[in-house]
CSV table of C-alpha atoms (C1' of nucleotides) in Angstrom, one decimal:
chain,number,residue,atom,x,y,z
A,400,MET,CA,-29.5,1.6,9.1
A,401,PHE,CA,-26.5,-0.6,9.2
A,402,LEU,CA,-25.9,-3.4,6.8
A,403,ASP,CA,-25.8,-7.0,7.9
A,404,VAL,CA,-22.3,-7.5,6.8
A,405,ALA,CA,-22.1,-11.2,7.6
A,406,LYS,CA,-24.6,-12.1,5.0
A,407,LEU,CA,-22.7,-10.3,2.2
A,408,ALA,CA,-19.6,-12.4,2.2
A,409,GLY,CA,-21.6,-15.6,1.6
A,410,GLY,CA,-19.7,-17.6,4.1
A,411,SER,CA,-19.7,-19.1,7.6
A,412,ASP,CA,-18.9,-17.2,10.8
A,413,ARG,CA,-15.5,-18.7,10.8
A,414,ARG,CA,-14.8,-17.4,7.3
A,415,ILE,CA,-15.8,-13.9,8.3
A,416,GLU,CA,-13.5,-14.1,11.3
A,417,ILE,CA,-10.6,-15.2,9.1
A,418,LEU,CA,-11.3,-12.3,6.7
A,419,LYS,CA,-11.2,-9.8,9.5
A,420,SER,CA,-8.0,-11.1,10.8
A,421,ALA,CA,-6.5,-11.2,7.4
A,422,ALA,CA,-7.6,-7.7,6.5
A,423,ALA,CA,-6.0,-6.4,9.6
A,424,ALA,CA,-2.8,-8.2,8.9
A,425,PHE,CA,-2.8,-7.2,5.2
A,426,ARG,CA,-3.3,-3.6,6.2
A,427,ARG,CA,-0.5,-3.6,8.7
A,428,ARG,CA,2.1,-5.5,6.7
A,429,GLY,CA,0.9,-5.6,3.1
A,430,TYR,CA,-0.2,-8.8,1.4
A,431,HIS,CA,3.2,-10.3,0.9
A,432,GLY,CA,4.4,-9.1,4.2
A,433,ALA,CA,1.7,-10.8,6.2
A,434,SER,CA,2.1,-14.5,6.7
A,435,VAL,CA,-0.6,-17.0,6.7
A,436,ASP,CA,0.6,-18.1,10.1
A,437,GLU,CA,0.1,-14.6,11.4
A,438,ILE,CA,-3.5,-14.5,10.3
A,439,ALA,CA,-4.2,-17.9,11.9
A,440,SER,CA,-2.4,-17.2,15.2
A,441,ALA,CA,-4.5,-14.1,15.8
A,442,LEU,CA,-7.5,-16.4,15.9
A,443,ASP,CA,-5.7,-19.1,17.9
A,444,MET,CA,-5.8,-21.6,15.1
A,445,THR,CA,-3.0,-23.2,13.1
A,446,LYS,CA,-2.2,-22.0,9.6
A,447,GLY,CA,-3.0,-25.4,8.1
A,448,ASN,CA,-6.6,-25.0,9.3
A,449,LEU,CA,-7.1,-21.9,7.1
A,450,TYR,CA,-6.9,-24.2,4.1
A,451,TYR,CA,-10.1,-25.9,5.2
A,452,TYR,CA,-11.9,-22.6,4.6
A,453,PHE,CA,-9.9,-21.1,1.7
A,454,GLN,CA,-8.0,-22.6,-1.1
A,455,ASN,CA,-5.0,-20.4,-0.7
A,456,LYS,CA,-3.8,-17.0,0.5
A,457,GLU,CA,-4.8,-15.3,-2.7
A,458,GLU,CA,-8.4,-16.4,-2.2
A,459,ILE,CA,-8.4,-14.7,1.2
A,460,LEU,CA,-7.2,-11.5,-0.3
A,461,PHE,CA,-9.9,-11.7,-3.0
A,462,ALA,CA,-12.6,-12.4,-0.4
A,463,CYS,CA,-11.4,-9.3,1.6
A,464,HIS,CA,-11.8,-7.1,-1.4
A,465,ASP,CA,-15.0,-8.7,-2.5
A,466,TYR,CA,-16.5,-8.4,1.0
A,467,SER,CA,-15.5,-4.7,1.4
A,468,LEU,CA,-16.9,-3.8,-2.0
A,469,ASP,CA,-20.2,-5.6,-1.3
A,470,VAL,CA,-20.5,-3.5,1.8
A,471,LEU,CA,-19.8,-0.3,-0.1
A,472,LEU,CA,-22.0,-1.1,-3.1
A,473,THR,CA,-24.9,-1.8,-0.8
A,474,LEU,CA,-24.3,1.5,0.8
A,475,MET,CA,-24.2,3.1,-2.6
A,476,GLU,CA,-27.6,1.6,-3.6
A,477,GLN,CA,-29.2,2.9,-0.4
A,478,VAL,CA,-28.0,6.4,-1.1
A,479,ARG,CA,-28.9,6.3,-4.8
A,480,ALA,CA,-32.5,5.3,-3.9
A,481,GLU,CA,-32.9,8.4,-1.9
A,482,GLU,CA,-34.8,11.5,-3.1
A,483,SER,CA,-32.4,14.2,-2.0
A,484,PRO,CA,-30.1,16.7,-3.6
A,485,PRO,CA,-26.6,15.6,-4.7
A,486,ASP,CA,-24.9,17.3,-1.8
A,487,ASP,CA,-27.0,15.5,0.7
A,488,LYS,CA,-26.3,12.2,-1.0
A,489,LEU,CA,-22.6,12.9,-1.2
A,490,ARG,CA,-22.5,13.9,2.4
A,491,LYS,CA,-24.3,10.8,3.5
A,492,LEU,CA,-22.1,8.6,1.4
A,493,ILE,CA,-18.9,10.1,2.8
A,494,LEU,CA,-20.1,9.9,6.4
A,495,ALA,CA,-21.1,6.2,5.9
A,496,PHE,CA,-18.0,5.4,4.0
A,497,VAL,CA,-15.8,6.7,6.8
A,498,HIS,CA,-17.8,5.0,9.4
A,499,MET,CA,-17.6,1.7,7.5
A,500,LEU,CA,-14.0,2.0,6.9
A,501,LEU,CA,-12.9,2.8,10.5
A,502,ASP,CA,-15.6,1.1,12.6
A,503,GLU,CA,-16.6,-1.9,10.6
A,504,LEU,CA,-13.9,-2.8,8.2
A,505,GLN,CA,-11.0,-2.2,10.5
A,506,GLY,CA,-9.5,0.4,8.3
A,507,THR,CA,-9.5,-1.8,5.3
A,508,ALA,CA,-11.3,-1.1,2.1
A,509,LEU,CA,-9.5,-0.4,-1.1
A,510,THR,CA,-6.1,0.0,0.5
A,511,LEU,CA,-5.1,-3.7,0.2
A,512,ASP,CA,-2.7,-4.7,-2.6
A,513,LEU,CA,-4.8,-5.2,-5.6
A,514,GLN,CA,-2.0,-6.2,-7.9
A,515,ALA,CA,-1.3,-9.3,-5.9
A,516,LEU,CA,-4.3,-10.9,-7.4
A,517,SER,CA,-4.1,-13.0,-10.5
A,518,PRO,CA,-5.6,-11.4,-13.7
A,519,LEU,CA,-8.9,-13.3,-13.5
A,520,LEU,CA,-9.7,-12.3,-9.9
A,521,LEU,CA,-8.3,-8.8,-10.4
A,522,LYS,CA,-10.7,-8.3,-13.2
A,523,ARG,CA,-13.7,-9.2,-11.1
A,524,ILE,CA,-12.6,-6.8,-8.3
A,525,ILE,CA,-12.0,-4.0,-10.6
A,526,ALA,CA,-15.4,-4.4,-12.2
A,527,LYS,CA,-17.0,-4.1,-8.8
A,528,ARG,CA,-14.9,-1.1,-7.9
A,529,ASP,CA,-15.8,0.6,-11.1
A,530,ARG,CA,-19.5,0.2,-10.3
A,531,PHE,CA,-18.9,2.2,-7.1
A,532,ASP,CA,-16.8,4.8,-8.9
A,533,ARG,CA,-19.4,5.3,-11.5
A,534,GLY,CA,-22.1,5.7,-8.9
A,535,LEU,CA,-20.0,8.4,-7.1
A,536,ARG,CA,-19.4,10.2,-10.4
A,537,GLU,CA,-23.0,10.2,-11.3
A,538,ILE,CA,-23.9,12.0,-8.1
A,539,ILE,CA,-21.2,14.6,-8.6
A,540,GLN,CA,-22.2,15.1,-12.2
A,541,GLN,CA,-25.8,15.7,-11.2
A,542,GLY,CA,-24.7,18.3,-8.9
A,543,ILE,CA,-22.6,20.0,-11.5
A,544,GLU,CA,-25.3,19.9,-14.2
A,545,SER,CA,-27.9,21.3,-11.9
A,546,GLY,CA,-25.7,24.2,-11.2
A,547,LEU,CA,-25.5,23.4,-7.5
A,548,PHE,CA,-21.9,22.5,-7.8
A,549,ARG,CA,-19.4,24.6,-9.8
A,550,PRO,CA,-18.1,23.1,-13.0
A,551,GLY,CA,-15.4,20.5,-12.8
A,552,ASP,CA,-14.3,17.0,-13.9
A,553,ALA,CA,-16.6,14.6,-12.0
A,554,LYS,CA,-14.1,11.7,-12.6
A,555,LEU,CA,-11.2,13.7,-11.2
A,556,ILE,CA,-13.3,14.9,-8.2
A,557,GLY,CA,-14.4,11.4,-7.5
A,558,PHE,CA,-10.9,10.1,-7.5
A,559,ALA,CA,-9.9,13.0,-5.1
A,560,ILE,CA,-12.7,12.1,-2.7
A,561,MET,CA,-11.9,8.4,-2.8
A,562,GLY,CA,-8.2,9.2,-2.2
A,563,ALA,CA,-8.8,11.5,0.7
A,564,VAL,CA,-11.1,8.9,2.4
A,565,ASN,CA,-9.1,5.8,1.8
A,566,TRP,CA,-6.0,7.6,2.9
A,567,ILE,CA,-7.5,8.0,6.4
A,568,THR,CA,-6.4,4.5,7.3
A,569,LYS,CA,-2.8,5.6,6.9
A,570,TRP,CA,-3.0,8.0,9.8
A,571,PHE,CA,-6.0,7.1,11.8
A,572,ASP,CA,-5.3,6.0,15.3
A,573,PRO,CA,-8.3,4.4,17.1
A,574,ALA,CA,-6.8,5.5,20.4
A,575,GLY,CA,-6.2,9.0,19.2
A,576,PRO,CA,-8.3,12.1,20.1
A,577,MET,CA,-10.4,12.0,16.9
A,578,SER,CA,-13.5,9.9,16.7
A,579,SER,CA,-14.5,8.4,13.4
A,580,GLU,CA,-17.6,10.5,13.5
A,581,ALA,CA,-15.6,13.7,13.8
A,582,ILE,CA,-13.4,12.7,11.0
A,583,GLY,CA,-16.4,11.9,8.8
A,584,ARG,CA,-18.0,15.2,9.5
A,585,GLY,CA,-14.8,17.2,8.9
A,586,PHE,CA,-14.2,15.4,5.6
A,587,ALA,CA,-17.8,15.8,4.5
A,588,ASP,CA,-17.7,19.5,5.3
A,589,TYR,CA,-14.5,20.0,3.3
A,590,LEU,CA,-15.1,17.6,0.4
A,591,VAL,CA,-18.8,18.4,-0.2
A,592,GLY,CA,-18.8,22.0,1.0
A,593,GLY,CA,-15.9,22.7,-1.4
A,594,LEU,CA,-18.0,21.7,-4.4
A,595,PHE,CA,-20.6,24.4,-4.3
A,596,ALA,CA,-20.8,27.0,-7.0
A,597,LEU,CA,-19.1,30.2,-5.9
A,598,PRO,CA,-20.2,33.8,-6.5
A,599,ALA,CA,-18.3,35.7,-9.2
A,600,SER,CA,-15.9,37.3,-6.8
A,601,TYR,CA,-14.4,33.9,-6.0
A,602,SER,CA,-13.3,33.0,-9.5
A,603,ALA,CA,-9.8,32.3,-10.7
A,604,VAL,CA,-8.4,35.5,-9.4
A,605,SER,CA,-8.1,35.3,-5.7
A,606,PRO,CA,-9.8,38.0,-3.6
A,607,GLY,CA,-7.7,40.5,-1.7
A,608,PHE,CA,-5.6,39.0,1.0
A,609,ASN,CA,-6.5,40.6,4.3
A,610,SER,CA,-4.0,39.6,6.8
A,611,ASN,CA,-5.2,40.3,10.3
A,612,THR,CA,-2.9,38.1,12.4
B,1278,MET,CA,12.5,26.3,-11.1
B,1279,PHE,CA,13.0,22.5,-10.8
B,1280,LEU,CA,15.1,20.9,-8.1
B,1281,ASP,CA,18.3,19.1,-8.8
B,1282,VAL,CA,17.0,15.9,-7.4
B,1283,ALA,CA,20.3,14.0,-7.9
B,1284,LYS,CA,22.1,16.1,-5.3
B,1285,LEU,CA,19.4,15.5,-2.6
B,1286,ALA,CA,19.9,11.8,-2.2
B,1287,GLY,CA,23.6,12.3,-1.4
B,1288,GLY,CA,24.7,9.4,-3.6
B,1289,SER,CA,26.3,8.4,-6.8
B,1290,ASP,CA,24.4,8.2,-10.1
B,1291,ARG,CA,24.2,4.5,-9.7
B,1292,ARG,CA,22.5,4.8,-6.4
B,1293,ILE,CA,19.9,7.1,-7.8
B,1294,GLU,CA,19.2,4.6,-10.7
B,1295,ILE,CA,18.8,1.9,-8.1
B,1296,LEU,CA,16.4,4.0,-6.1
B,1297,LYS,CA,14.3,4.7,-9.1
B,1298,SER,CA,14.1,1.1,-10.1
B,1299,ALA,CA,13.3,0.1,-6.5
B,1300,ALA,CA,10.7,2.7,-6.1
B,1301,ALA,CA,8.9,1.5,-9.2
B,1302,ALA,CA,9.1,-2.1,-8.1
B,1303,PHE,CA,7.9,-1.2,-4.6
B,1304,ARG,CA,5.0,0.7,-5.9
B,1305,ARG,CA,3.9,-2.1,-8.2
B,1306,ARG,CA,4.3,-5.0,-5.9
B,1307,GLY,CA,4.8,-3.6,-2.4
B,1308,TYR,CA,8.0,-3.8,-0.4
B,1309,HIS,CA,7.8,-7.5,0.5
B,1310,GLY,CA,6.3,-8.4,-2.9
B,1311,ALA,CA,9.2,-6.9,-4.9
B,1312,SER,CA,12.3,-8.9,-5.0
B,1313,VAL,CA,15.8,-7.6,-4.9
B,1314,ASP,CA,16.5,-9.5,-8.1
B,1315,GLU,CA,13.6,-7.7,-9.8
B,1316,ILE,CA,15.1,-4.3,-8.9
B,1317,ALA,CA,18.5,-5.3,-10.2
B,1318,SER,CA,17.3,-7.0,-13.4
B,1319,ALA,CA,15.5,-3.9,-14.5
B,1320,LEU,CA,18.9,-2.2,-14.5
B,1321,ASP,CA,20.7,-5.1,-16.2
B,1322,MET,CA,22.7,-5.9,-13.1
B,1323,THR,CA,22.8,-8.8,-10.8
B,1324,LYS,CA,21.2,-8.7,-7.4
B,1325,GLY,CA,24.5,-9.3,-5.6
B,1326,ASN,CA,25.7,-6.0,-7.1
B,1327,LEU,CA,23.1,-4.0,-5.3
B,1328,TYR,CA,24.9,-4.9,-2.0
B,1329,TYR,CA,27.9,-2.9,-3.2
B,1330,TYR,CA,25.7,0.2,-3.0
B,1331,PHE,CA,23.3,-0.6,-0.2
B,1332,GLN,CA,23.7,-2.6,3.0
B,1333,ASN,CA,20.3,-4.4,2.6
B,1334,LYS,CA,16.8,-4.1,1.1
B,1335,GLU,CA,15.6,-2.1,4.0
B,1336,GLU,CA,18.2,0.6,3.4
B,1337,ILE,CA,16.9,0.9,-0.2
B,1338,LEU,CA,13.4,1.5,1.0
B,1339,PHE,CA,14.6,4.0,3.6
B,1340,ALA,CA,16.6,5.9,0.9
B,1341,CYS,CA,13.5,5.9,-1.4
B,1342,HIS,CA,11.4,7.6,1.4
B,1343,ASP,CA,14.2,9.9,2.4
B,1344,TYR,CA,14.8,11.0,-1.2
B,1345,SER,CA,11.2,11.7,-1.9
B,1346,LEU,CA,10.8,13.6,1.3
B,1347,ASP,CA,13.8,15.7,0.6
B,1348,VAL,CA,12.3,16.6,-2.8
B,1349,LEU,CA,9.0,17.5,-1.1
B,1350,LEU,CA,10.6,19.5,1.7
B,1351,THR,CA,12.7,21.5,-0.7
B,1352,LEU,CA,9.5,22.3,-2.6
B,1353,MET,CA,7.8,23.3,0.6
B,1354,GLU,CA,10.6,25.7,1.6
B,1355,GLN,CA,10.4,27.3,-1.8
B,1356,VAL,CA,6.7,27.9,-1.4
B,1357,ARG,CA,6.9,29.1,2.1
B,1358,ALA,CA,9.5,31.7,1.2
B,1359,GLU,CA,7.1,33.3,-1.3
B,1360,GLU,CA,5.1,36.4,-0.5
B,1361,SER,CA,1.6,35.4,-1.7
B,1362,PRO,CA,-1.8,34.6,-0.2
B,1363,PRO,CA,-2.4,31.1,1.2
B,1364,ASP,CA,-4.5,30.0,-1.7
B,1365,ASP,CA,-1.8,30.8,-4.2
B,1366,LYS,CA,0.8,28.9,-2.0
B,1367,LEU,CA,-1.5,26.0,-1.7
B,1368,ARG,CA,-2.2,25.9,-5.3
B,1369,LYS,CA,1.4,26.0,-6.3
B,1370,LEU,CA,2.2,23.3,-3.8
B,1371,ILE,CA,-0.4,21.0,-5.1
B,1372,LEU,CA,0.6,21.6,-8.7
B,1373,ALA,CA,4.3,21.0,-8.0
B,1374,PHE,CA,3.5,18.0,-5.8
B,1375,VAL,CA,1.5,16.3,-8.5
B,1376,HIS,CA,4.1,17.1,-11.1
B,1377,MET,CA,6.9,15.7,-8.9
B,1378,LEU,CA,4.8,12.6,-8.0
B,1379,LEU,CA,3.9,11.7,-11.6
B,1380,ASP,CA,6.8,13.0,-13.7
B,1381,GLU,CA,9.8,12.8,-11.4
B,1382,LEU,CA,9.2,10.3,-8.7
B,1383,GLN,CA,7.5,7.7,-11.0
B,1384,GLY,CA,4.4,7.7,-8.9
B,1385,THR,CA,6.2,7.1,-5.7
B,1386,ALA,CA,6.1,9.4,-2.7
B,1387,LEU,CA,4.5,8.4,0.6
B,1388,THR,CA,2.7,5.4,-0.8
B,1389,LEU,CA,5.5,2.9,-0.1
B,1390,ASP,CA,5.2,0.6,2.9
B,1391,LEU,CA,6.4,2.6,5.8
B,1392,GLN,CA,5.8,-0.1,8.4
B,1393,ALA,CA,8.4,-2.3,6.8
B,1394,LEU,CA,11.1,-0.1,8.2
B,1395,SER,CA,12.7,-0.9,11.6
B,1396,PRO,CA,11.7,1.4,14.4
B,1397,LEU,CA,14.9,3.5,14.2
B,1398,LEU,CA,14.6,4.3,10.5
B,1399,LEU,CA,10.8,4.6,10.7
B,1400,LYS,CA,11.2,7.3,13.3
B,1401,ARG,CA,13.5,9.3,11.1
B,1402,ILE,CA,11.2,9.2,8.1
B,1403,ILE,CA,8.1,10.1,10.2
B,1404,ALA,CA,10.0,13.1,11.6
B,1405,LYS,CA,10.6,14.3,8.0
B,1406,ARG,CA,7.1,13.6,6.9
B,1407,ASP,CA,5.8,15.5,9.9
B,1408,ARG,CA,7.8,18.6,8.9
B,1409,PHE,CA,6.0,18.5,5.5
B,1410,ASP,CA,2.6,18.0,7.1
B,1411,ARG,CA,3.2,20.9,9.5
B,1412,GLY,CA,4.1,23.2,6.7
B,1413,LEU,CA,1.0,22.3,4.8
B,1414,ARG,CA,-1.2,22.9,7.9
B,1415,GLU,CA,0.4,26.3,8.5
B,1416,ILE,CA,-0.6,27.5,5.1
B,1417,ILE,CA,-4.1,26.2,5.6
B,1418,GLN,CA,-4.3,27.7,9.0
B,1419,GLN,CA,-3.2,31.1,7.7
B,1420,GLY,CA,-6.0,31.0,5.2
B,1421,ILE,CA,-8.6,30.2,7.8
B,1422,GLU,CA,-7.4,32.8,10.3
B,1423,SER,CA,-7.3,35.5,7.7
B,1424,GLY,CA,-10.9,34.8,6.7
B,1425,LEU,CA,-10.0,33.8,3.2
B,1426,PHE,CA,-10.9,30.2,3.9
B,1427,ARG,CA,-13.9,29.2,5.8
B,1428,PRO,CA,-13.4,27.7,9.3
B,1429,GLY,CA,-12.3,24.1,9.5
B,1430,ASP,CA,-9.7,21.7,11.0
B,1431,ALA,CA,-6.4,22.5,9.3
B,1432,LYS,CA,-5.0,19.1,10.3
B,1433,LEU,CA,-8.0,17.2,8.8
B,1434,ILE,CA,-7.9,19.2,5.6
B,1435,GLY,CA,-4.2,18.7,5.3
B,1436,PHE,CA,-4.7,14.9,5.6
B,1437,ALA,CA,-7.5,15.1,3.0
B,1438,ILE,CA,-5.3,16.9,0.5
B,1439,MET,CA,-2.4,14.6,1.0
B,1440,GLY,CA,-4.7,11.6,0.6
B,1441,ALA,CA,-6.3,12.8,-2.5
B,1442,VAL,CA,-2.9,13.6,-4.1
B,1443,ASN,CA,-1.0,10.5,-3.0
B,1444,TRP,CA,-3.9,8.3,-4.1
B,1445,ILE,CA,-3.4,9.5,-7.7
B,1446,THR,CA,-0.6,6.9,-8.1
B,1447,LYS,CA,-3.3,4.2,-7.6
B,1448,TRP,CA,-5.2,5.1,-10.8
B,1449,PHE,CA,-2.9,7.2,-12.9
B,1450,ASP,CA,-2.0,5.7,-16.2
B,1451,PRO,CA,0.9,7.5,-18.0
B,1452,ALA,CA,-0.5,6.2,-21.3
B,1453,GLY,CA,-4.0,7.4,-20.5
B,1454,PRO,CA,-5.8,10.5,-21.8
B,1455,MET,CA,-5.0,12.7,-18.8
B,1456,SER,CA,-1.7,14.6,-18.5
B,1457,SER,CA,-0.1,15.1,-15.2
B,1458,GLU,CA,-0.6,18.9,-15.7
B,1459,ALA,CA,-4.4,18.5,-16.3
B,1460,ILE,CA,-4.6,16.3,-13.1
B,1461,GLY,CA,-2.7,18.9,-11.1
B,1462,ARG,CA,-4.9,21.7,-12.3
B,1463,GLY,CA,-8.1,19.8,-11.7
B,1464,PHE,CA,-7.0,18.8,-8.2
B,1465,ALA,CA,-5.9,22.3,-7.3
B,1466,ASP,CA,-9.2,23.7,-8.6
B,1467,TYR,CA,-11.2,21.4,-6.4
B,1468,LEU,CA,-9.0,21.2,-3.3
B,1469,VAL,CA,-8.1,24.9,-3.1
B,1470,GLY,CA,-11.2,26.3,-4.6
B,1471,GLY,CA,-13.2,24.3,-2.1
B,1472,LEU,CA,-11.6,26.1,0.8
B,1473,PHE,CA,-12.9,29.6,0.2
B,1474,ALA,CA,-15.3,31.1,2.6
B,1475,LEU,CA,-18.9,31.0,1.3
B,1476,PRO,CA,-21.6,33.6,1.5
B,1477,ALA,CA,-24.3,33.1,4.1
B,1478,SER,CA,-26.6,31.4,1.7
B,1479,TYR,CA,-24.2,28.5,1.3
B,1480,SER,CA,-24.1,27.5,5.0
B,1481,ALA,CA,-25.0,24.1,6.5
B,1482,VAL,CA,-28.5,24.1,5.0
B,1483,SER,CA,-28.1,23.4,1.3
B,1484,PRO,CA,-29.6,25.9,-1.1
B,1485,GLY,CA,-32.7,25.1,-3.1
B,1486,PHE,CA,-32.1,22.2,-5.4
B,1487,ASN,CA,-32.9,23.3,-8.9
B,1488,SER,CA,-33.1,20.2,-11.1
B,1489,ASN,CA,-33.0,21.1,-14.7
B,1490,THR,CA,-32.0,17.8,-16.2
C,653,DT,C1',-21.5,-46.1,23.6
C,654,DC,C1',-20.6,-46.1,18.8
C,655,DA,C1',-20.2,-44.2,14.3
C,656,DC,C1',-19.4,-40.7,11.1
C,657,DG,C1',-18.8,-36.4,9.1
C,658,DA,C1',-16.9,-31.9,10.2
C,659,DT,C1',-13.0,-29.7,11.9
C,660,DT,C1',-8.2,-29.2,13.6
C,661,DT,C1',-3.5,-30.4,14.1
C,662,DG,C1',1.5,-30.9,13.4
C,663,DA,C1',4.9,-32.1,10.7
C,664,DA,C1',6.9,-32.1,6.3
C,665,DC,C1',7.9,-30.4,1.5
C,666,DG,C1',9.6,-27.2,-1.9
C,667,DC,C1',10.4,-23.1,-3.4
C,668,DT,C1',11.6,-18.3,-3.2
C,669,DC,C1',14.2,-14.8,-1.7
C,670,DG,C1',17.7,-11.8,1.0
C,671,DT,C1',22.3,-12.0,1.9
C,672,DT,C1',27.3,-13.4,1.8
C,673,DT,C1',31.6,-14.4,-0.4
C,674,DA,C1',35.4,-15.3,-3.2
C,675,DA,C1',36.8,-14.7,-7.6
C,676,DA,C1',36.8,-12.1,-12.0
C,677,DC,C1',36.7,-8.0,-14.6
C,678,DT,C1',37.4,-2.9,-15.6
C,679,DG,C1',39.9,1.3,-16.5
C,680,DG,C1',43.3,4.3,-15.4
C,681,DT,C1',48.3,5.3,-13.5
C,682,DG,C1',53.3,4.7,-13.1
D,1311,DC,C1',53.1,-4.3,-18.8
D,1312,DA,C1',52.0,-4.5,-13.8
D,1313,DC,C1',49.5,-2.8,-10.2
D,1314,DC,C1',45.4,-1.5,-7.8
D,1315,DA,C1',41.1,0.4,-6.3
D,1316,DG,C1',36.5,0.2,-7.9
D,1317,DT,C1',33.0,-2.6,-9.6
D,1318,DT,C1',30.6,-6.8,-11.1
D,1319,DT,C1',29.6,-11.6,-11.2
D,1320,DA,C1',28.0,-16.3,-10.2
D,1321,DA,C1',27.2,-19.5,-7.0
D,1322,DA,C1',25.9,-21.0,-2.6
D,1323,DC,C1',23.6,-20.6,2.1
D,1324,DG,C1',20.0,-20.5,5.2
D,1325,DA,C1',15.7,-18.9,6.7
D,1326,DG,C1',10.9,-18.1,6.1
D,1327,DC,C1',6.8,-19.0,4.0
D,1328,DG,C1',2.7,-21.1,1.3
D,1329,DT,C1',0.9,-25.4,0.8
D,1330,DT,C1',-0.2,-30.4,1.5
D,1331,DC,C1',-1.7,-34.4,4.0
D,1332,DA,C1',-2.4,-38.2,6.9
D,1333,DA,C1',-3.7,-38.6,11.4
D,1334,DA,C1',-6.1,-36.9,15.5
D,1335,DT,C1',-10.0,-34.7,17.7
D,1336,DC,C1',-14.6,-32.9,18.2
D,1337,DG,C1',-19.6,-32.9,18.0
D,1338,DT,C1',-23.8,-35.0,17.3
D,1339,DG,C1',-27.5,-38.2,16.3
D,1340,DA,C1',-28.8,-43.1,16.6
DNA sequence: TCACGATTTGAACGCTCGTTTAAACTGGTG
DNA sequence: CACCAGTTTAAACGAGCGTTCAAATCGTGA
C-alpha cells in the first residue's frame, strides 16, 4: 500500500535524512528563516558537510519539493488506475494525501516557499505540481459530468480541496487530540460528501430554517 | 457596507501605506526573505525612514496581522448580528472574506509567517485569530444542530474552510481570467452547499455510478 | 599495516540585512 | 526671517548567514 519513498528522491540515505530535517526547518521558519546550520545541527553534523551532498541551500529546497511531489504523483497514479467511481477515488486521494502529509512528510508538501527558487527550478516544480492538479481536476470533472456531483468549476473545487488539505499543517499538532486518520476522514466526509448532487429542494434558495435549540 | 479599514489599524496614513507594502513583500518572499529596504523602496522612501514609524521589522509584521484580523473580526461581528439562517451567514462570510483578501488586503491575511513573532506578540495574534475561528465554528455548529447541515465536526470544517480560502492567495492571479467575485461565489457554492444534510440515499455508501461519458 | 577514496571538520570569507544616529530638510507659526 | 516640531536622509555598524576549502578523519580492501 505505502510507497517506498526512499527510492523516489534518487539519493543516498544521508540525502534523505537531510531533506527531512530541512523540510521540518523550512516549515517551521520558512526558507529564508531557517539556517543551513540549523538543518545540519539537527542531524549532528556541521553545516559545511551539507555541501558534500548538495550544491547549495536552494538545491535542498528544490529536492524537498521534488521529493514531495514524486510521492504525491505516485499516489495519484495509483488512484487513477483504479476502477471506481469518482467519489471513491477522491476520498481515497484525500485520505492518502492527509496521511502522507502528516505521517510521512512531516507536515511538508506544497507549503514550502516556492518563490525562493530560481526561475529554472521553479518551472520544473510547477510543471510537476500542475500534473497533480490536472489529475485532481479530471476526477472532479468526471463526477460532475456523470451527474454524480452537482455542477461546478472543477478547477476552483480542486484549488479549494488542495487549500483545505495543505492548510492542515498550519494547525495540526501531533501531540493534540486528533489523529491524522480522524482528520483525513473528517476532511473526506466534508470535501467529497459536499460534492454530491442535491435534490431540487436544496437549490439556491435555502430551505426553511428550523431552529430547535 | 464596507469597513473603513484605515481607522482599524490605529495609525497614520503613512503607517497604513507601509503596512500594505510590507504585507505584499511578506507575501511574495516571506517574512525573512523580504528586506526592510524592499518595503521602503516600493514607497520611494529610505529604509531608515521606516524606523520613524515602527520600532523594528517584527512590529511591522505584527501590525500586518493585527490589522488584517481587525478587518476580519469586524466582518464577523456584522455577520453575527444578522438574523438569518447559518447557511446565509456562512455564505456572506465567505464572500466578504474572499473579497477582503483579494481586493483589500492584497492577498494577505493569515498567510504571513506567524512563527516569526516573539512569544508575547504571537500570543496576542493567536488570541485574536481564535476569536474569529470560534465565531466561524459557532455558525457551523448552529447549522448542524438545527438539522440544516449534516452532522460533522464543526472545528474540522472550520479549518477546512479557512484553509481553502487562505490558500487562494497561493494561486490567484489578479491579471487572470477569474474575478475575485467569481472565486468567492464558486467557493461559497462548494463550501456552504456541501454542508447541507443529504437524503438517505446519499449516505456513506455512494449511489450507483452512472457513467455516461 | 598501509593506502586511498569517501566523508567530515573547523575556520575563514564576503555579503546582506536590520538597526542606529547625527545631520538635513520641510512646512507652518509668530 | 527665525524658530521648531515633524519628517527624511545617508552613512555606518555589527551580527548572522551561505559558501568555500584545505586539512583531518574514517572505512575498507590489499
